[in-house]
XYZ file of C-alpha atoms in Angstrom:
406
model
C 10.113 13.000 3.611
C 11.779 13.204 7.017
C 15.099 14.991 7.422
C 18.325 13.433 8.635
C 18.243 15.476 11.840
C 14.572 14.716 12.472
C 15.240 11.007 12.066
C 18.081 11.169 14.610
C 15.963 13.057 17.145
C 13.100 10.557 16.941
C 15.248 7.402 17.031
C 15.415 5.381 20.288
C 18.854 5.853 21.824
C 19.619 2.164 22.338
C 18.691 1.287 18.767
C 20.651 4.192 17.290
C 23.684 3.235 19.343
C 23.395 -0.389 18.167
C 23.171 0.725 14.534
C 26.276 2.907 14.837
C 28.266 0.171 16.563
C 27.324 -2.376 13.882
C 28.622 0.138 11.307
C 31.960 0.334 13.138
C 31.412 3.631 14.957
C 33.038 3.699 18.401
C 30.541 5.390 20.738
C 32.093 6.504 24.068
C 30.378 5.235 27.223
C 30.034 8.833 28.411
C 28.194 9.921 25.269
C 25.150 12.026 26.227
C 22.039 10.682 24.475
C 19.676 13.065 26.236
C 21.359 16.432 25.660
C 18.870 19.305 25.440
C 15.883 16.991 25.318
C 17.212 15.132 22.257
C 17.180 18.319 20.190
C 19.715 19.941 17.919
C 22.536 19.321 20.404
C 22.108 15.542 20.041
C 22.180 15.781 16.254
C 25.294 17.932 16.444
C 26.953 15.411 18.801
C 26.158 12.537 16.413
C 27.569 14.491 13.484
C 30.751 15.243 15.444
C 31.039 11.534 16.229
C 30.737 10.674 12.542
C 33.187 13.400 11.478
C 35.954 11.430 13.228
C 35.492 8.536 10.781
C 37.490 8.058 7.569
C 35.927 10.027 4.739
C 34.655 6.993 2.821
C 33.059 5.417 5.906
C 31.505 8.769 6.839
C 29.918 9.089 3.393
C 28.519 5.538 3.513
C 26.939 5.898 6.969
C 25.453 9.342 6.305
C 24.020 8.137 2.993
C 22.427 5.166 4.750
C 20.921 7.370 7.442
C 19.546 9.689 4.755
C 17.897 6.671 3.090
C 16.360 5.568 6.396
C 15.123 9.107 6.992
C 13.434 9.106 3.569
C 11.581 5.911 4.554
C 10.397 7.154 7.952
C 6.839 7.980 6.915
C 3.546 6.089 6.677
C 4.512 4.383 3.418
C 7.835 3.280 4.873
C 6.179 1.852 7.976
C 3.507 0.052 5.968
C 6.171 -1.300 3.628
C 8.201 -2.575 6.584
C 5.145 -4.275 8.110
C 4.255 -5.975 4.811
C 7.800 -7.184 4.113
C 8.517 -8.306 7.672
C 5.203 -10.161 7.949
C 6.069 -12.084 4.790
C 9.538 -12.918 6.125
C 8.463 -13.845 9.654
C 10.308 -10.904 11.268
C 8.572 -9.883 14.502
C 8.079 -6.134 14.978
C 6.098 -6.429 18.206
C 7.264 -4.010 20.890
C 9.298 -1.722 18.624
C 8.855 2.031 19.128
C 7.754 3.321 15.752
C 9.156 3.570 12.252
C 12.636 4.828 13.261
C 13.089 1.901 15.635
C 11.913 -0.551 12.964
C 14.177 0.822 10.225
C 17.284 0.930 12.425
C 16.634 -2.633 13.609
C 16.305 -3.876 10.037
C 19.395 -1.960 8.903
C 21.449 -3.514 11.707
C 20.042 -7.054 11.771
C 18.437 -7.612 8.343
C 20.144 -5.161 5.949
C 18.663 -6.755 2.798
C 15.176 -5.948 4.090
C 15.827 -2.210 3.776
C 16.014 -2.499 -0.018
C 12.727 -4.407 0.014
C 11.070 -1.830 2.252
C 12.300 0.879 -0.113
C 10.793 -0.972 -3.077
C 7.551 -1.574 -1.189
C 7.191 2.083 -0.226
C 7.917 3.121 -3.810
C 5.286 0.688 -5.108
C 2.678 2.177 -2.776
C 3.553 5.728 -3.825
C 3.203 4.761 -7.505
C -0.032 2.840 -6.934
C -2.611 4.190 -9.364
C -0.063 6.323 -11.199
C 1.164 6.350 -14.773
C 3.868 3.752 -14.103
C 1.542 1.208 -12.484
C -1.155 -1.179 -13.745
C -3.078 -4.177 -12.387
C -4.071 -7.206 -14.456
C -6.591 -9.979 -13.844
C -6.179 -13.555 -15.074
C -9.288 -15.724 -15.607
C -10.224 -17.927 -12.663
C -9.608 -21.120 -14.624
C -7.862 -23.122 -11.905
C -4.724 -23.504 -14.037
C -1.552 -23.517 -11.894
C 1.024 -20.746 -11.832
C 4.721 -21.619 -11.579
C 6.060 -18.627 -9.663
C 8.622 -20.783 -7.829
C 10.004 -22.441 -10.969
C 13.595 -21.331 -11.506
C 13.495 -21.720 -15.298
C 10.390 -19.494 -15.433
C 12.087 -16.834 -13.330
C 15.182 -16.912 -15.526
C 13.022 -16.755 -18.657
C 11.167 -13.659 -17.457
C 14.437 -11.945 -16.491
C 15.915 -12.707 -19.921
C 12.786 -11.371 -21.627
C 13.037 -8.177 -19.577
C 16.480 -7.427 -21.014
C 15.133 -7.983 -24.537
C 12.056 -5.814 -23.904
C 14.337 -2.985 -22.786
C 16.348 -3.455 -26.008
C 19.589 -3.978 -24.086
C 22.509 -6.236 -25.067
C 22.360 -9.743 -23.643
C 25.575 -9.221 -21.673
C 23.921 -6.666 -19.377
C 23.997 -7.717 -15.746
C 20.643 -8.569 -14.216
C 19.353 -9.776 -10.876
C 15.957 -10.607 -9.391
C 14.935 -10.430 -5.736
C 11.923 -12.672 -4.985
C 10.172 -12.538 -1.611
C 6.854 -12.904 0.183
C 4.908 -10.009 1.693
C 1.616 -9.606 3.539
C -0.730 -6.800 2.463
C -3.318 -5.766 5.062
C -6.523 -4.076 3.922
C -6.751 -0.675 5.705
C -10.497 -1.022 6.392
C -11.307 -4.723 6.793
C -7.917 -5.811 8.152
C -7.972 -8.761 5.735
C -4.510 -10.180 4.989
C -3.375 -11.044 1.463
C -0.193 -13.043 0.890
C 1.729 -11.756 -2.115
C 4.684 -13.075 -4.064
C 6.778 -10.120 -5.147
C 9.882 -9.578 -7.226
C 12.112 -6.656 -8.043
C 14.164 -6.977 -11.202
C 17.382 -4.979 -11.456
C 18.806 -4.501 -14.963
C 22.077 -2.820 -15.920
C 21.115 0.093 -18.161
C 23.122 1.895 -20.843
C 26.316 3.414 -19.476
C 26.382 7.133 -18.635
C 29.429 9.370 -18.694
C 29.711 11.652 -15.661
C 32.286 13.903 -14.027
C 33.736 12.706 -10.716
C 36.772 13.450 -8.584
C 39.626 11.055 -9.187
C 42.835 10.684 -7.193
C 44.243 13.978 -8.448
C 41.491 15.996 -10.125
C 38.208 15.820 -11.975
C 37.888 12.858 -14.294
C 35.168 11.630 -16.620
C 33.980 8.236 -15.493
C 31.571 5.682 -16.890
C 28.671 4.885 -14.566
C 26.362 1.897 -15.054
C 22.835 2.907 -14.065
C 20.291 0.348 -12.868
C 16.689 0.037 -14.051
C 14.049 -1.438 -11.758
C 10.883 -3.359 -12.514
C 8.454 -4.346 -9.750
C 5.962 -7.223 -9.923
C 3.445 -8.174 -7.207
C 1.381 -11.367 -7.604
C -1.722 -12.522 -5.750
C -2.066 -16.148 -6.912
C -5.261 -16.752 -4.942
C -7.083 -13.917 -6.754
C -4.969 -14.390 -9.921
C -3.966 -10.719 -9.987
C -0.632 -9.268 -11.112
C 0.538 -5.693 -10.566
C 3.355 -4.295 -12.699
C 5.215 -1.110 -11.844
C 7.749 0.093 -14.405
C 8.772 3.060 -16.498
C 8.082 3.024 -20.197
C 4.331 3.374 -20.473
C 1.570 0.969 -21.462
C 3.377 -0.604 -24.448
C 6.269 -1.790 -22.286
C 3.961 -2.958 -19.472
C 1.983 -5.017 -21.994
C 5.200 -6.710 -23.089
C 6.126 -7.483 -19.487
C 2.651 -8.919 -18.991
C 2.936 -11.118 -22.079
C 6.259 -12.458 -20.796
C 4.752 -13.057 -17.351
C 1.899 -15.022 -18.921
C 4.206 -17.146 -21.070
C 6.642 -17.928 -18.270
C 4.487 -18.193 -15.124
C 0.955 -18.910 -16.369
C 1.469 -20.761 -19.672
C -1.795 -22.723 -19.434
C -4.063 -19.738 -18.770
C -5.798 -17.485 -21.242
C -4.616 -13.924 -21.655
C -5.344 -11.586 -18.723
C -7.096 -8.227 -18.958
C -6.088 -4.933 -17.416
C -8.277 -4.061 -14.454
C -9.862 -0.689 -15.250
C -9.620 2.166 -12.835
C -12.367 2.107 -10.250
C -15.628 3.867 -11.065
C -16.215 7.202 -9.390
C -19.422 7.466 -7.344
C -20.519 10.944 -8.327
C -24.047 10.495 -6.967
C -22.429 10.713 -3.528
C -22.035 14.425 -4.309
C -25.735 14.994 -5.090
C -25.983 16.296 -1.531
C -23.414 18.341 0.378
C -20.960 15.970 2.033
C -19.261 16.421 5.395
C -15.911 15.146 3.984
C -14.775 13.589 7.261
C -11.134 14.365 8.018
C -8.725 13.528 10.799
C -6.240 15.840 12.551
C -3.344 13.894 11.029
C -4.592 14.786 7.530
C -3.648 18.436 8.047
C -6.695 19.535 6.067
C -8.141 22.998 6.691
C -11.287 22.451 4.606
C -12.667 20.634 1.561
C -15.019 22.115 -0.997
C -16.765 21.052 -4.190
C -15.805 23.837 -6.584
C -17.569 22.646 -9.738
C -20.202 20.169 -10.930
C -21.030 19.196 -14.490
C -24.409 17.758 -15.438
C -26.000 16.142 -18.473
C -29.746 15.977 -18.934
C -31.684 13.039 -20.358
C -32.638 15.148 -23.405
C -29.039 16.046 -24.288
C -28.498 19.281 -22.375
C -25.216 20.040 -20.592
C -24.586 22.364 -17.653
C -21.415 23.185 -15.754
C -21.632 25.168 -12.528
C -18.553 26.575 -10.780
C -18.513 28.422 -7.487
C -15.626 29.313 -5.194
C -16.422 31.609 -2.304
C -15.793 31.814 1.408
C -19.360 32.788 2.272
C -21.360 30.374 0.098
C -20.890 26.793 -1.073
C -21.703 25.521 -4.542
C -24.738 23.710 -3.097
C -26.041 26.852 -1.434
C -25.551 28.778 -4.678
C -27.524 26.204 -6.715
C -30.329 26.176 -4.162
C -30.506 29.980 -3.984
C -30.450 30.538 -7.745
C -32.479 27.570 -9.009
C -34.361 26.056 -6.081
C -36.391 23.013 -7.185
C -35.097 23.461 -10.759
C -31.504 22.823 -9.648
C -29.898 19.876 -11.477
C -29.271 18.410 -8.025
C -33.010 18.252 -7.326
C -34.788 18.150 -10.686
C -35.266 14.828 -12.426
C -33.400 13.815 -15.573
C -29.994 15.257 -14.637
C -26.875 13.087 -14.225
C -23.628 14.284 -12.647
C -20.857 13.898 -15.221
C -17.905 15.398 -13.343
C -16.942 17.120 -10.126
C -13.920 19.072 -8.951
C -12.802 18.959 -5.329
C -10.461 21.447 -3.707
C -8.608 20.123 -0.662
C -7.057 23.016 1.236
C -4.115 21.925 3.373
C -3.330 23.976 6.462
C 0.019 25.697 6.874
C 2.434 23.769 9.096
C 5.766 25.080 10.316
C 7.799 26.277 7.360
C 5.230 25.001 4.853
C 2.582 27.441 3.696
C -1.015 26.526 2.982
C -1.634 24.874 -0.397
C -4.539 23.428 -2.353
C -4.857 20.002 -3.954
C -7.369 19.971 -6.801
C -8.775 16.719 -8.167
C -11.404 16.251 -10.873
C -13.578 13.116 -11.022
C -15.292 12.253 -14.310
C -17.755 9.466 -15.061
C -17.321 6.602 -15.349
C -13.795 6.010 -14.000
C -11.486 8.945 -14.724
C -9.633 11.100 -12.210
C -6.737 13.525 -12.408
C -4.838 11.547 -9.743
C -2.267 10.106 -12.190
C -1.033 13.665 -12.752
C -0.286 14.211 -9.056
C 3.001 13.559 -7.306
C 3.329 10.078 -5.825
C 2.777 11.329 -2.272
C -0.208 13.529 -3.125
C -1.804 10.818 -5.246
C -1.798 8.245 -2.472
C -3.006 10.818 0.044
C -5.975 11.865 -2.116
C -6.751 8.277 -3.129
C -7.115 7.332 0.543
C -9.406 10.335 1.084
C -11.631 9.408 -1.870
C -12.020 5.901 -0.461
C -12.920 7.312 2.961
C -15.471 9.668 1.409
C -17.028 6.787 -0.575
C -16.323 8.424 -3.913
C -14.702 5.294 -5.382
C -16.525 2.058 -6.189
C -15.111 -1.306 -5.028
C -12.670 -2.831 -7.539
C -14.284 -5.118 -10.149
C -14.267 -8.868 -9.525
C -12.861 -11.501 -11.853
C -16.429 -12.362 -12.935
C -17.102 -8.717 -13.788
C -14.067 -8.561 -16.067
C -14.445 -11.809 -17.964
C -18.190 -12.171 -18.406
C -18.059 -9.803 -21.393
C -15.475 -11.797 -23.350
C -16.632 -15.315 -22.593
């Protein structure tokens, strides 16, 4: 997550000035946008400019800039591209994520909320709060644009959350374009974010004279992404599998009433045979990876035997150890041995104030990984690496999922 000061330093001067002026900040003509090479002096000058504002306006603008700073990463940029492509907003010629976010905040403020949702959806992709479902390819129409269906799903959502019917609720429907990172293929999605007024919380806050206890209405969010052409629905929400299944049932009844029940798309199979030989684990400088190692392999033999081998050393890899100790009898070379699981250690190099750290992920046949237990950022990072290293199988097709139950 980028810092407020880092966001300011990397923002194009003209765009930052436009943003501030739209927010009612009077920027003097003599203001120096290039002081000390756009370093700390510029940030300090911007902060001094904002300090002259009324307290409430100062808080609002700084909070908005903090939000934009939190979105100024790869997920934020990808989210902006997807949302803007679906809305016909041209980003050609803009100078990076800071330029894009400031433009949207000034000219299309509602898009920032959508970019925030989109970035959050990508971070949760593959996690415990996310699931993908496949409907049968039966040619039956969906009614995603039908107002009564949208209202019905929103009403069901309040009931599923066991909230009183008077709770406020709102849905934001929009189109987005998802671009495949490898093939470049574009997929047009219909997405919706549902905002539901949660149970009230009592919190301390400063009133006109002193501290007061105030009632605050929290907001719950539910994200839905639909690919009508492939008949796929993604649901991202807190509450676990039981709640997601209820959302799915409501989606089916309201938007796909003529179709048979969908099935959850299982997690992609892991391709452990890729690790039968030492891999190069191709990385890029932007990954910040110092090295990658296979620290353990588990095998099962055709006659019921089980072997787990673990090796962590600077001077010898696990593969070299197996070759030295077992030679042709190594489970990697001898017939009748299947790889059941593997553990990878991804050592990230130290950068600036951050010290070196290690990401550990275990892959187990047929389709289990420890990625759901990672933070949202780490999970997406490692997921992309596993795809690059060809350790994940392609997602199953509709025919793969429904041939068993037909």
